[in-house]
mmCIF file of C-alpha atoms and ligand atoms in Angstrom:
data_model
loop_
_atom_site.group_PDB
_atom_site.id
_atom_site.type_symbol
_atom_site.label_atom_id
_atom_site.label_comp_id
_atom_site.label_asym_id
_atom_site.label_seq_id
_atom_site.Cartn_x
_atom_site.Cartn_y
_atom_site.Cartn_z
ATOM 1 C CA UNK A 1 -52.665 186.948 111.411
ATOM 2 C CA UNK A 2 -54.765 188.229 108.470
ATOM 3 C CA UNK A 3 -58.348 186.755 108.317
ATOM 4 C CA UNK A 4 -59.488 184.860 104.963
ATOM 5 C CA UNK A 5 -63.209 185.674 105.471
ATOM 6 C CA UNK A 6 -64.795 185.193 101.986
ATOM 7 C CA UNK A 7 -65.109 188.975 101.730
ATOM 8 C CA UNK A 8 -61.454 189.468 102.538
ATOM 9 C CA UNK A 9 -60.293 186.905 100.189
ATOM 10 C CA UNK A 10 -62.397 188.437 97.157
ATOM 11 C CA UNK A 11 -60.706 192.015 98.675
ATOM 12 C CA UNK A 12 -57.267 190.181 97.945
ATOM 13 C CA UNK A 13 -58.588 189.191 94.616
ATOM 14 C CA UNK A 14 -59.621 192.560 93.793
ATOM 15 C CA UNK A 15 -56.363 194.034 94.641
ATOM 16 C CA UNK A 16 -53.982 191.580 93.410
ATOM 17 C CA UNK A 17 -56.121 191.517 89.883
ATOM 18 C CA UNK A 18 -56.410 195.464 89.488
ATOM 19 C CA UNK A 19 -52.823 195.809 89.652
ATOM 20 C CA UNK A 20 -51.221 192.821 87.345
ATOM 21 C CA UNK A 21 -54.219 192.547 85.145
ATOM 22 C CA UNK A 22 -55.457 194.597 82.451
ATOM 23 C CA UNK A 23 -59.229 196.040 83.664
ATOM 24 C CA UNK A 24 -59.755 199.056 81.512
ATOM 25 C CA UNK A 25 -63.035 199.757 80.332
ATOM 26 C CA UNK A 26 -63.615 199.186 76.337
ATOM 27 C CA UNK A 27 -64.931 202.980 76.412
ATOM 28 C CA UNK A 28 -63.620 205.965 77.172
ATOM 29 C CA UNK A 29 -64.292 208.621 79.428
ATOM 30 C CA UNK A 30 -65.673 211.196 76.473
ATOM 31 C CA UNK A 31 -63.411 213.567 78.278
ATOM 32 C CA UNK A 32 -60.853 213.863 75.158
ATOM 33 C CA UNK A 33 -64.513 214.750 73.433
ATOM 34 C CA UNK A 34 -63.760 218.503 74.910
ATOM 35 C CA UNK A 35 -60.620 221.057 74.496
ATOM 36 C CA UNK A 36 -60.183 223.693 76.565
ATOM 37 C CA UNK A 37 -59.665 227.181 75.016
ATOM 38 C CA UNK A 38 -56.078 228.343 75.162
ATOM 39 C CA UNK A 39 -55.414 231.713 76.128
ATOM 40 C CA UNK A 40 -51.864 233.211 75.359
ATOM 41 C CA UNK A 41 -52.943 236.200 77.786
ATOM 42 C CA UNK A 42 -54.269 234.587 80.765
ATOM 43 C CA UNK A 43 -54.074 237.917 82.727
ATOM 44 C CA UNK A 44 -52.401 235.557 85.672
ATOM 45 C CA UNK A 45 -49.611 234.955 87.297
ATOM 46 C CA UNK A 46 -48.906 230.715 87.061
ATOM 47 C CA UNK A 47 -47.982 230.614 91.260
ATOM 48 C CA UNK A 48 -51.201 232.913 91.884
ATOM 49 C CA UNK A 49 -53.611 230.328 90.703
ATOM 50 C CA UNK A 50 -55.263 228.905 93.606
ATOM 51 C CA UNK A 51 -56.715 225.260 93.852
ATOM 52 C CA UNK A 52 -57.949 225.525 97.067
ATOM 53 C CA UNK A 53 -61.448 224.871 99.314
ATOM 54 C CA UNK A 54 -63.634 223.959 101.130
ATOM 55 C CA UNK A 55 -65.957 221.235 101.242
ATOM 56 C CA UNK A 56 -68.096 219.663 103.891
ATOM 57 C CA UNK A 57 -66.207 221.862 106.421
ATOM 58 C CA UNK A 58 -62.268 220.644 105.531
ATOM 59 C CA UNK A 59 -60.372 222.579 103.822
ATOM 60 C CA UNK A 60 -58.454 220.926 100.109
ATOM 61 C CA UNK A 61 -55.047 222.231 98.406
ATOM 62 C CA UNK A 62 -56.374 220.566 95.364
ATOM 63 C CA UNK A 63 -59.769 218.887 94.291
ATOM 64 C CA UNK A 64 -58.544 215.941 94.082
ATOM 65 C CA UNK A 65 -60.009 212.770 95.939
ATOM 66 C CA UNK A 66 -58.362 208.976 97.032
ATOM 67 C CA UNK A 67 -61.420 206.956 95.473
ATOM 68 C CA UNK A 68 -63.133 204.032 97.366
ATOM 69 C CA UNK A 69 -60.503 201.187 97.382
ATOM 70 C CA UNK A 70 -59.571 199.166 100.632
ATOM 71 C CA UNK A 71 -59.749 197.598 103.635
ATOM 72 C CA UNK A 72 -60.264 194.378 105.665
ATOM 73 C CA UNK A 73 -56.931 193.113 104.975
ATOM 74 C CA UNK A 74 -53.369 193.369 106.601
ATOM 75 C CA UNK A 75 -52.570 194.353 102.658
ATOM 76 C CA UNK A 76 -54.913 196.906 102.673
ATOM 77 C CA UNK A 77 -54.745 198.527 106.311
ATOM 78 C CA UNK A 78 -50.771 198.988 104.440
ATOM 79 C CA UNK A 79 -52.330 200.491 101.790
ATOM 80 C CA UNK A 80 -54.848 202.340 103.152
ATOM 81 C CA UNK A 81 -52.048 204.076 105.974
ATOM 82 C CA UNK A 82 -49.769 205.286 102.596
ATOM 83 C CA UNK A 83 -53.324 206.883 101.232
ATOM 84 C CA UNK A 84 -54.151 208.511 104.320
ATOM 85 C CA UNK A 85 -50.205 209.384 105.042
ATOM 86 C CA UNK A 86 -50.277 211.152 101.388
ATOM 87 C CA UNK A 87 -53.510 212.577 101.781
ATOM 88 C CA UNK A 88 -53.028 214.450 104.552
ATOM 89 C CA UNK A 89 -49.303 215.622 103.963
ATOM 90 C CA UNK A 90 -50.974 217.106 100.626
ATOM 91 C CA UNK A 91 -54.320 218.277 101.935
ATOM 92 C CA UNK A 92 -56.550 216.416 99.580
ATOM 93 C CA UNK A 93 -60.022 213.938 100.162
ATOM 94 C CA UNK A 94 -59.894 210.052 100.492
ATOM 95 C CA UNK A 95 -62.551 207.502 101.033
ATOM 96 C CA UNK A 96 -61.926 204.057 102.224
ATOM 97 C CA UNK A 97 -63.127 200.929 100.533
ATOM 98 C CA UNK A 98 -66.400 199.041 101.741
ATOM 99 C CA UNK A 99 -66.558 198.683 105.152
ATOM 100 C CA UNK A 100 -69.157 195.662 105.574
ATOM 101 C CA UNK A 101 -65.951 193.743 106.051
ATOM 102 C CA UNK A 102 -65.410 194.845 109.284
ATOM 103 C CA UNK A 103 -69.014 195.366 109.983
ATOM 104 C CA UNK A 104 -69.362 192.042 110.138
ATOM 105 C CA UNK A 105 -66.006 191.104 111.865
ATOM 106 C CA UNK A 106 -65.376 194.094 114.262
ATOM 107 C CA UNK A 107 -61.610 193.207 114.398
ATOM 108 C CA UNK A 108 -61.123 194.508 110.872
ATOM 109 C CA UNK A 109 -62.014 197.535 111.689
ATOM 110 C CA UNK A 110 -58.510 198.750 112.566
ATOM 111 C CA UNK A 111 -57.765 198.373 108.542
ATOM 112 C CA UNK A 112 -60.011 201.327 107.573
ATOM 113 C CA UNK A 113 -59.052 203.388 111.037
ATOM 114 C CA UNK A 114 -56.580 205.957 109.239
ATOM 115 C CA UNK A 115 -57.920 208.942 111.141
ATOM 116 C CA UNK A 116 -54.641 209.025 113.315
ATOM 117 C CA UNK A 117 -52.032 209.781 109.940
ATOM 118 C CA UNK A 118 -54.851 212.019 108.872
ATOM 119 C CA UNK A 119 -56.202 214.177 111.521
ATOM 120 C CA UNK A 120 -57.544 216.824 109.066
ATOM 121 C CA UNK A 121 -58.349 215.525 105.154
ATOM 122 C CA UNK A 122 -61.902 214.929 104.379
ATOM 123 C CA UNK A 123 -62.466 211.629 104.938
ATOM 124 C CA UNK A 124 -65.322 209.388 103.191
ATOM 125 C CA UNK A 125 -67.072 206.137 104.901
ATOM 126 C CA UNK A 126 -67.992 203.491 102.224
ATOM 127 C CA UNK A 127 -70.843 200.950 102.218
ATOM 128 C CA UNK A 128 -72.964 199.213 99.344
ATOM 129 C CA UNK A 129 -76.466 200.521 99.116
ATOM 130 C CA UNK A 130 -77.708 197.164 98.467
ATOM 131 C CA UNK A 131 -76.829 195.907 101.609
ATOM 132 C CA UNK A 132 -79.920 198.026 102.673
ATOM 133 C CA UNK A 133 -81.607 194.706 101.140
ATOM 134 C CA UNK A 134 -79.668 192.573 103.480
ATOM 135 C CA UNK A 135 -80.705 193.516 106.650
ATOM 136 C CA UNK A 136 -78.327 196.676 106.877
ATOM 137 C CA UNK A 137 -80.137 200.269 107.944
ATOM 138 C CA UNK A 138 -79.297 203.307 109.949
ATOM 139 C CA UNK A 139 -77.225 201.313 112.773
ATOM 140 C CA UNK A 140 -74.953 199.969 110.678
ATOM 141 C CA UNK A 141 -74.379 203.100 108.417
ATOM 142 C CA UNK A 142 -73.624 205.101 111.687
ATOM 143 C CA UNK A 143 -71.656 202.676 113.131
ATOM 144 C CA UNK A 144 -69.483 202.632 109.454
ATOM 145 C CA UNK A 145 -69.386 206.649 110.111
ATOM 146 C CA UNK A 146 -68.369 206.529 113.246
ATOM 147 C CA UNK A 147 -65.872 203.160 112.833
ATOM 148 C CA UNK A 148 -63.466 205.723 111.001
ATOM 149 C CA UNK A 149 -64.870 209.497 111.988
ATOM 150 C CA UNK A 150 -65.763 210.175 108.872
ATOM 151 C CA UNK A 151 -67.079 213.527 107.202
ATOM 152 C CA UNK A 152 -69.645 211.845 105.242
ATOM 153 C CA UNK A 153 -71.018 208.194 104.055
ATOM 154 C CA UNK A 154 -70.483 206.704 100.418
ATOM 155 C CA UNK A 155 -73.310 204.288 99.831
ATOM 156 C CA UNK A 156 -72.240 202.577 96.284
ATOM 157 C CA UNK A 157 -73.969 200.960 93.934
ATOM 158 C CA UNK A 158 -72.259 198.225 91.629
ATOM 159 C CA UNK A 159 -75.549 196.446 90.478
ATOM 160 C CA UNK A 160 -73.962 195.105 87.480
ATOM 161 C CA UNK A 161 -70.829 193.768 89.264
ATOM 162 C CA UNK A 162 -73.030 191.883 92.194
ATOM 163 C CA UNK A 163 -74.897 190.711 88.583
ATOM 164 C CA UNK A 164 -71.662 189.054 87.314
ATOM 165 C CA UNK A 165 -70.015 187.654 90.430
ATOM 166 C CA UNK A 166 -70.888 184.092 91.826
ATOM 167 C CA UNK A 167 -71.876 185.350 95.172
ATOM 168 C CA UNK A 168 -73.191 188.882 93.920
ATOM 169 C CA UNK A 169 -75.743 190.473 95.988
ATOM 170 C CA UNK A 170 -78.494 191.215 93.436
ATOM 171 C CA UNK A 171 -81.740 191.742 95.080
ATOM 172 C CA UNK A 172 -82.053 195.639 93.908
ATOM 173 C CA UNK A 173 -85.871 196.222 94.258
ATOM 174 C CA UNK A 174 -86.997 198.581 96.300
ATOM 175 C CA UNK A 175 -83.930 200.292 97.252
ATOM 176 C CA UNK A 176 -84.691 204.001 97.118
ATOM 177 C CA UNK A 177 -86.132 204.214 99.770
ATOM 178 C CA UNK A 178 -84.291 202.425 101.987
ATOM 179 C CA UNK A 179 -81.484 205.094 101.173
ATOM 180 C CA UNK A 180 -84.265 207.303 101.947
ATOM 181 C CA UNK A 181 -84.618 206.377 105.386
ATOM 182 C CA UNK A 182 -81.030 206.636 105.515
ATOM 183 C CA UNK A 183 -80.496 210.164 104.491
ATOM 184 C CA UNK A 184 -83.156 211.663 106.704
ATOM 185 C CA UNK A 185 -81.745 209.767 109.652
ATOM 186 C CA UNK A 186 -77.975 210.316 108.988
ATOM 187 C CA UNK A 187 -76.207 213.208 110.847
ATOM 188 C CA UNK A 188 -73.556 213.140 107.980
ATOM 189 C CA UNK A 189 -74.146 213.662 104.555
ATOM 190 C CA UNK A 190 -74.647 210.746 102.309
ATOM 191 C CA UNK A 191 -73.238 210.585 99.047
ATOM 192 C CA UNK A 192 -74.359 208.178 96.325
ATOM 193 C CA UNK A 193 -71.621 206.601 94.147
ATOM 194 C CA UNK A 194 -71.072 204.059 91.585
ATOM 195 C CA UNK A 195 -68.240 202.306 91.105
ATOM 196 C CA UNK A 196 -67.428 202.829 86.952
ATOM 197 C CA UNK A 197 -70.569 202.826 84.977
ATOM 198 C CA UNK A 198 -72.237 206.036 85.785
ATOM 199 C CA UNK A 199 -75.541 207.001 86.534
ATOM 200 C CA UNK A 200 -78.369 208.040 83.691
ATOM 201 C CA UNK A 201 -80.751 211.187 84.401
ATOM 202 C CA UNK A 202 -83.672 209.155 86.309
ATOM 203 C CA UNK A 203 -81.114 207.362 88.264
ATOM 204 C CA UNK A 204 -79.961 210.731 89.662
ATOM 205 C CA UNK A 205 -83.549 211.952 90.121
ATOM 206 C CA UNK A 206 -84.184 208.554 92.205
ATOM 207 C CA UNK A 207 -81.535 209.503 94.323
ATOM 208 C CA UNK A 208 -81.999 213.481 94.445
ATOM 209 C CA UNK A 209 -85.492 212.590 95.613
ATOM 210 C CA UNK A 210 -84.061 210.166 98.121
ATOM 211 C CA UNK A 211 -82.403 212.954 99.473
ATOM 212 C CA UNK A 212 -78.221 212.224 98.995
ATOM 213 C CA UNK A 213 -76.297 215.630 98.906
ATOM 214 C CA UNK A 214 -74.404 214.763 96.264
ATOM 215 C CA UNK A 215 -73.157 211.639 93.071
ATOM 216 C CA UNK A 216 -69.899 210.595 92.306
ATOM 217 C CA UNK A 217 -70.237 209.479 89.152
ATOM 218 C CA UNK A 218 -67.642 207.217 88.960
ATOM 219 C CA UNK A 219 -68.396 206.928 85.070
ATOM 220 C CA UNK A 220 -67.317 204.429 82.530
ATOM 221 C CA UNK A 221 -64.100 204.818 80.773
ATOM 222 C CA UNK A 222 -61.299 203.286 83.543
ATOM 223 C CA UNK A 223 -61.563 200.675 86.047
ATOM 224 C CA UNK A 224 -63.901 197.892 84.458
ATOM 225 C CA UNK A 225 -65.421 196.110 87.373
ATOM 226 C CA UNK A 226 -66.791 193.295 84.947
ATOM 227 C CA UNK A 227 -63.167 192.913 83.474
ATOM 228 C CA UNK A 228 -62.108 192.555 87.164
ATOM 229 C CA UNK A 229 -64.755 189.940 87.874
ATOM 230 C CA UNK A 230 -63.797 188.548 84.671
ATOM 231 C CA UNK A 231 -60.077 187.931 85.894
ATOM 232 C CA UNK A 232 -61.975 186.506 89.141
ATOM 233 C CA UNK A 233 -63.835 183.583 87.032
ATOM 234 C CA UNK A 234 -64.229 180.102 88.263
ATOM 235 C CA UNK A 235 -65.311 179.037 84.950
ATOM 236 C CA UNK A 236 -65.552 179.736 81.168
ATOM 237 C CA UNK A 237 -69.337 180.665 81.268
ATOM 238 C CA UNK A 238 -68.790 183.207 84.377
ATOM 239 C CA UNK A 239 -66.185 184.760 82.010
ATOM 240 C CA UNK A 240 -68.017 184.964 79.197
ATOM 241 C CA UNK A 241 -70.742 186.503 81.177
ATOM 242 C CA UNK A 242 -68.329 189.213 82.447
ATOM 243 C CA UNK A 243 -66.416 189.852 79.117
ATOM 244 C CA UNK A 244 -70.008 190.755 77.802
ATOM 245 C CA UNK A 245 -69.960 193.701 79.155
ATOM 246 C CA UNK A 246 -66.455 195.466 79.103
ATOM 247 C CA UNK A 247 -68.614 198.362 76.603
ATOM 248 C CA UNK A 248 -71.112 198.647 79.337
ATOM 249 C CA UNK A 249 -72.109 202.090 80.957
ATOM 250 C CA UNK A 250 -72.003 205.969 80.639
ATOM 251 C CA UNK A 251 -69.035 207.857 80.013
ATOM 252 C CA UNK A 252 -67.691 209.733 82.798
ATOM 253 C CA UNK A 253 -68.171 213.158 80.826
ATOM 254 C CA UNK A 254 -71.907 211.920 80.070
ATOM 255 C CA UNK A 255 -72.504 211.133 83.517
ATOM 256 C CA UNK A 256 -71.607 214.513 85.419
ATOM 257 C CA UNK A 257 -73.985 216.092 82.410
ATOM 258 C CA UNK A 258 -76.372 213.595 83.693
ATOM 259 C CA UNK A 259 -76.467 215.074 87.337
ATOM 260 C CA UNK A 260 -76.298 218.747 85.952
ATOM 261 C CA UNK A 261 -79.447 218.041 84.228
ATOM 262 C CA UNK A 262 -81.524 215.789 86.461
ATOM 263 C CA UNK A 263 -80.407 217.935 89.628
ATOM 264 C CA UNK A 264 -78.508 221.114 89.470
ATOM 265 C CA UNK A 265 -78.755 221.112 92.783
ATOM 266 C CA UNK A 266 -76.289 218.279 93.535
ATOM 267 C CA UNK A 267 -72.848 218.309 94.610
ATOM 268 C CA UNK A 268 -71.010 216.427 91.798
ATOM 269 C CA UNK A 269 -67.731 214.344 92.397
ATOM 270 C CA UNK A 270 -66.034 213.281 89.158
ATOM 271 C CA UNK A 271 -64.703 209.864 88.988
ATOM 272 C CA UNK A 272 -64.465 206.630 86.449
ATOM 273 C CA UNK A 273 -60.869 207.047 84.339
ATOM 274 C CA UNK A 274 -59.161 210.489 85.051
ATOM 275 C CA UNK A 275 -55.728 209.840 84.539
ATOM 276 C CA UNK A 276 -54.210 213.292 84.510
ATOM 277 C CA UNK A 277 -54.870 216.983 85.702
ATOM 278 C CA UNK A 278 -56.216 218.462 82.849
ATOM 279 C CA UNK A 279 -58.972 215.394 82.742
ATOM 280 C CA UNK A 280 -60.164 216.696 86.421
ATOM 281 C CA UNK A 281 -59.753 220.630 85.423
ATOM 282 C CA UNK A 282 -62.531 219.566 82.239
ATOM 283 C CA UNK A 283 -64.579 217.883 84.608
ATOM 284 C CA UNK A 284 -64.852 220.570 87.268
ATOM 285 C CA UNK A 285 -65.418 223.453 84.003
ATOM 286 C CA UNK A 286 -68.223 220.489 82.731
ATOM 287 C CA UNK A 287 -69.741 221.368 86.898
ATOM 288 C CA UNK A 288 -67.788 218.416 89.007
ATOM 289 C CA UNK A 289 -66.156 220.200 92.361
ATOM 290 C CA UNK A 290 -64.044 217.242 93.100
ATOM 291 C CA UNK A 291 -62.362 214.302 90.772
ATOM 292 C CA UNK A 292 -61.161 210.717 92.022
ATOM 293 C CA UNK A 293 -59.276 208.172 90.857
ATOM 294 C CA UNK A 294 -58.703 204.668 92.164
ATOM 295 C CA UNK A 295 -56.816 202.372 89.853
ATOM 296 C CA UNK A 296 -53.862 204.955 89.751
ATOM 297 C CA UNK A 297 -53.325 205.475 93.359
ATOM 298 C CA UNK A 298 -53.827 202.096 94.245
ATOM 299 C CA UNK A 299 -50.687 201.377 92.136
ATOM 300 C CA UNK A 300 -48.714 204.491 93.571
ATOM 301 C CA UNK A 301 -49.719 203.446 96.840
ATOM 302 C CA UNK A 302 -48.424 199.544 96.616
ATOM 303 C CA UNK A 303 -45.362 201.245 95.332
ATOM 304 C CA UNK A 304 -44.644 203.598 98.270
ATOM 305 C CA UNK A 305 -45.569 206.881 100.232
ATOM 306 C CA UNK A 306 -43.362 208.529 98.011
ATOM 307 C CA UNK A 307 -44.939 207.782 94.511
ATOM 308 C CA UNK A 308 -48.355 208.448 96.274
ATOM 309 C CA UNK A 309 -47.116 211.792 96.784
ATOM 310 C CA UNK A 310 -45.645 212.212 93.687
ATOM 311 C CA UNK A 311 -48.671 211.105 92.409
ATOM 312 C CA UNK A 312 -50.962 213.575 93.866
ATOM 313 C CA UNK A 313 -48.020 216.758 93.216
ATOM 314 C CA UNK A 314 -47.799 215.983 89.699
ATOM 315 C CA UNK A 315 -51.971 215.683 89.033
ATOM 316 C CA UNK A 316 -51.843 219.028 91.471
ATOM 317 C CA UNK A 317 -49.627 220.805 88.649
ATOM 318 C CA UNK A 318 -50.992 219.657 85.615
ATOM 319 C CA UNK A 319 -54.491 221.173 87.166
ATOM 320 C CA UNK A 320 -52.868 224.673 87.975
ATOM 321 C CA UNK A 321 -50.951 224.494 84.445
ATOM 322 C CA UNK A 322 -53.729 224.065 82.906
ATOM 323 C CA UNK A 323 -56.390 226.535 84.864
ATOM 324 C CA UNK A 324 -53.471 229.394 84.111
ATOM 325 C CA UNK A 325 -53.500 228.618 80.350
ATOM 326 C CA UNK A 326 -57.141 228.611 80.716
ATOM 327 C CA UNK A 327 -57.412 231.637 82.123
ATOM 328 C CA UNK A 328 -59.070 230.564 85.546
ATOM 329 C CA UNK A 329 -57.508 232.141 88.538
ATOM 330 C CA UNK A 330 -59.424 230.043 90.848
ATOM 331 C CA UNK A 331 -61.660 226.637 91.366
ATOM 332 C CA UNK A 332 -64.953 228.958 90.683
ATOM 333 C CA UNK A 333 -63.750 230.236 87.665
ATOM 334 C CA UNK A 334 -62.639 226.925 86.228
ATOM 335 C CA UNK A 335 -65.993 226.082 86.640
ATOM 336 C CA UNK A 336 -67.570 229.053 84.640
ATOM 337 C CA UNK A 337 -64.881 228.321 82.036
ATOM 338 C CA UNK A 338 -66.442 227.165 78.801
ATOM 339 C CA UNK A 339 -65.086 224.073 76.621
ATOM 340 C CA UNK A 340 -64.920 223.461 73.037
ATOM 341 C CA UNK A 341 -66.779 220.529 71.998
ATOM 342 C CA UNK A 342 -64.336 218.880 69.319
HETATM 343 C C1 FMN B 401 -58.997 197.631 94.132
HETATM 344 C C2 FMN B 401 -60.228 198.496 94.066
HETATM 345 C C3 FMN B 401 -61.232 198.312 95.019
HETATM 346 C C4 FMN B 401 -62.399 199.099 95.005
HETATM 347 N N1 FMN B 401 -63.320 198.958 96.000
HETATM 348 C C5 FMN B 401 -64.367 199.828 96.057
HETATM 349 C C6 FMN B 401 -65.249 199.823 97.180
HETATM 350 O O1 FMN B 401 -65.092 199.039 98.115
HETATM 351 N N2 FMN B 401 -66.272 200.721 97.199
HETATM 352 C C7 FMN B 401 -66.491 201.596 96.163
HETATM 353 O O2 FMN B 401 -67.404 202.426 96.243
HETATM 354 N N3 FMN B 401 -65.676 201.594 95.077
HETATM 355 C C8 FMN B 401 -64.627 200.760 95.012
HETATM 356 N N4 FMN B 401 -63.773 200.805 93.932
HETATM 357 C C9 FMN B 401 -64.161 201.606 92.758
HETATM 358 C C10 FMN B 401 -63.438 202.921 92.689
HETATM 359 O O3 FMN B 401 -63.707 203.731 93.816
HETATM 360 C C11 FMN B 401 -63.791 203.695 91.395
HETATM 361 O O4 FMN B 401 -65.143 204.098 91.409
HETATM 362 C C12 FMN B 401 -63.541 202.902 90.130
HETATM 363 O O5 FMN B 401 -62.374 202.105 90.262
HETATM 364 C C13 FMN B 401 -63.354 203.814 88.906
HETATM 365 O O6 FMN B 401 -62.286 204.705 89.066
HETATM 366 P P1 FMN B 401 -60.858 204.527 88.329
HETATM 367 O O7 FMN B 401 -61.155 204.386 86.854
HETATM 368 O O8 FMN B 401 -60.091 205.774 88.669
HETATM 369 O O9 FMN B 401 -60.217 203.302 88.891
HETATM 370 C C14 FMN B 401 -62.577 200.058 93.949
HETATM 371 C C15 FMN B 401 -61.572 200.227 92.991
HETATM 372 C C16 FMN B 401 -60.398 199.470 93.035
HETATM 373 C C17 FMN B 401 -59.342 199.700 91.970
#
């Protein structure tokens, strides 16, 4: 019997809202802002292009990554099994969704458990950094790690979307260094993400300082979270409130230039509307190792294993096709190669 928990009825919301309604972002990702340069003599052959490596310790055929979607519900442990099944038949990364869920209600825990289908992908825990506000610390982030054996630990931050939601979490003060305590403690790396309105230069050097290994961006210019919330209304004036800010955040491509800036040192995943190969293959050459996407795998994977797949061969072309006319042989060299600004 599946649980109705508040939290697991808003996850059914969520779900059931992302894929019938429209939640796209009034921006864009400032991606179609840069060309590649085409070269008619690569010097390559297409097959000999390699997409492959290696990050925290598991090896990828293709940086590519499942974004933070799922769990907590009977729905979603489905979903999140045809993620993991299609992630590790193709050898790519996949985080599961927030995890307080089953946190709080142990029993749930078997809907983020998809370490059996995928014995060797990298796999990403999920929780929201302001949680850290709400009695959360180091226990429960290791016991989130450890719920799934994962690789490393997503702590998100969606201050705008607890802002807009009748039962948001909003108390934000104060939070650094509570992730602080959380890094130095942590025998995983943690990984700081939003969840699609990107992070501005001092926002990265908060977090750089705090001591995360690396940002997912998860930019503006896909998934709206405040058009989602929108669709979740109980009233005209929470709607309003949410429809106020479907032009809200930074661009993906802004975002990742963010962390270059504020902290070269960072590991940077690119996420927040990529929606085809040659979107991920810019943001690696603009100094991403790694692009997500959620909103289009959540609707390959409520389709079936098969279009999941499918999903993740067809991105996996599109990013060799386009590193060979790009003249990039390998990941490294896609991300020396220079764009045009158009
Ligand atoms: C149904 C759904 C649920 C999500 N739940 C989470 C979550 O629990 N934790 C999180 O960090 N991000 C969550 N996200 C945000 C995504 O990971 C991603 O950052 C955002 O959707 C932007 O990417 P996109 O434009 O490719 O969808 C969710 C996205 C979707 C579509």
């Amino acid at each position: 019997m599946e649980e109705v928990t508040p939290i697991s009825g808003r996850k059914s919301d969520h779900i059931r809202i992302n894929l019938e309604e429209d939640v796209r972002s009034g921006l864009t990702t400032g991606l179609e802002g840069y060309r590649f340069i085409h070269r008619a003599l690569p010097e390559l052959n297409l097959e000999d292009v390699n997409l492959s490596q290696i990050l925290f310790g598991r090896e990828l055929q293709a940086p590519l990554l499942i974004s933070s979607i799922t769990g907590g519900t009977e729905q979603a442990a489905r979903l999140n099994r045809t993620l993991a099944e299609a992630a590790q038949q193709t050898r790519i990364a996949m985080g599961v969704g927030s995890q307080r869920t089953a946190i709080e209600t142990p029993e749930l825990a078997g809907t983020f458990q998809v370490r059996p289908y995928a014995p060797d992908i990298l796999l990403l825990a999920n929780l929201g950094a302001v949680q850290l506000n709400y009695g959360y610390g180091v226990d429960q982030c290791r016991r989130a790690v450890e719920m799934i054996e994962a690789d490393a630990l997503i702590l998100h931050f969606n201050a705008l979307q607890e802002a807009v939601q009748p039962e948001g979490n909003t108390r934000f003060g104060g939070l650094a260094s509570k992730v602080a305590a959380v890094c130095k403690a942590l025998s995983v790396p943690v990984i700081a993400k939003e969840v699609g309105w990107g992070f501005s230069e001092p926002d990265v050097r908060l977090l750089a300082e705090a001591g995360v290994v690396a940002i997912d961006v998860a930019g503006a210019g896909g998934t709206s979270w405040s058009q989602v919330e929108m669709h979740r209304a109980q009233n005209e004036s929470q709607a309003r409130l949410a429809a106020a800010f479907v032009d809200w955040g930074i661009p993906t491509a802004q975002a990742i230039l963010n962390v270059k800036r504020a902290a070269p040192e960072l590991f940077i995943i690119a996420s927040g509307g990529l929606r085809t190969g040659v979107d991920i293959a810019k943001c690696i050459a603009l100094g991403a190792r790694l692009g997500g996407m959620a909103g289009p795998f959540l609707k390959a994977a409520a389709q079936s294993l098969e279009a999941t797949v499918q999903t993740v061969e067809e991105l996996r072309r599109e990013i060799q096709v386009c590193m060979f006319a790009a003249g990039a042989g390998d990941l490294e060299q896609l991300r020396r190669t220079e764009l045009k600004k158009v």
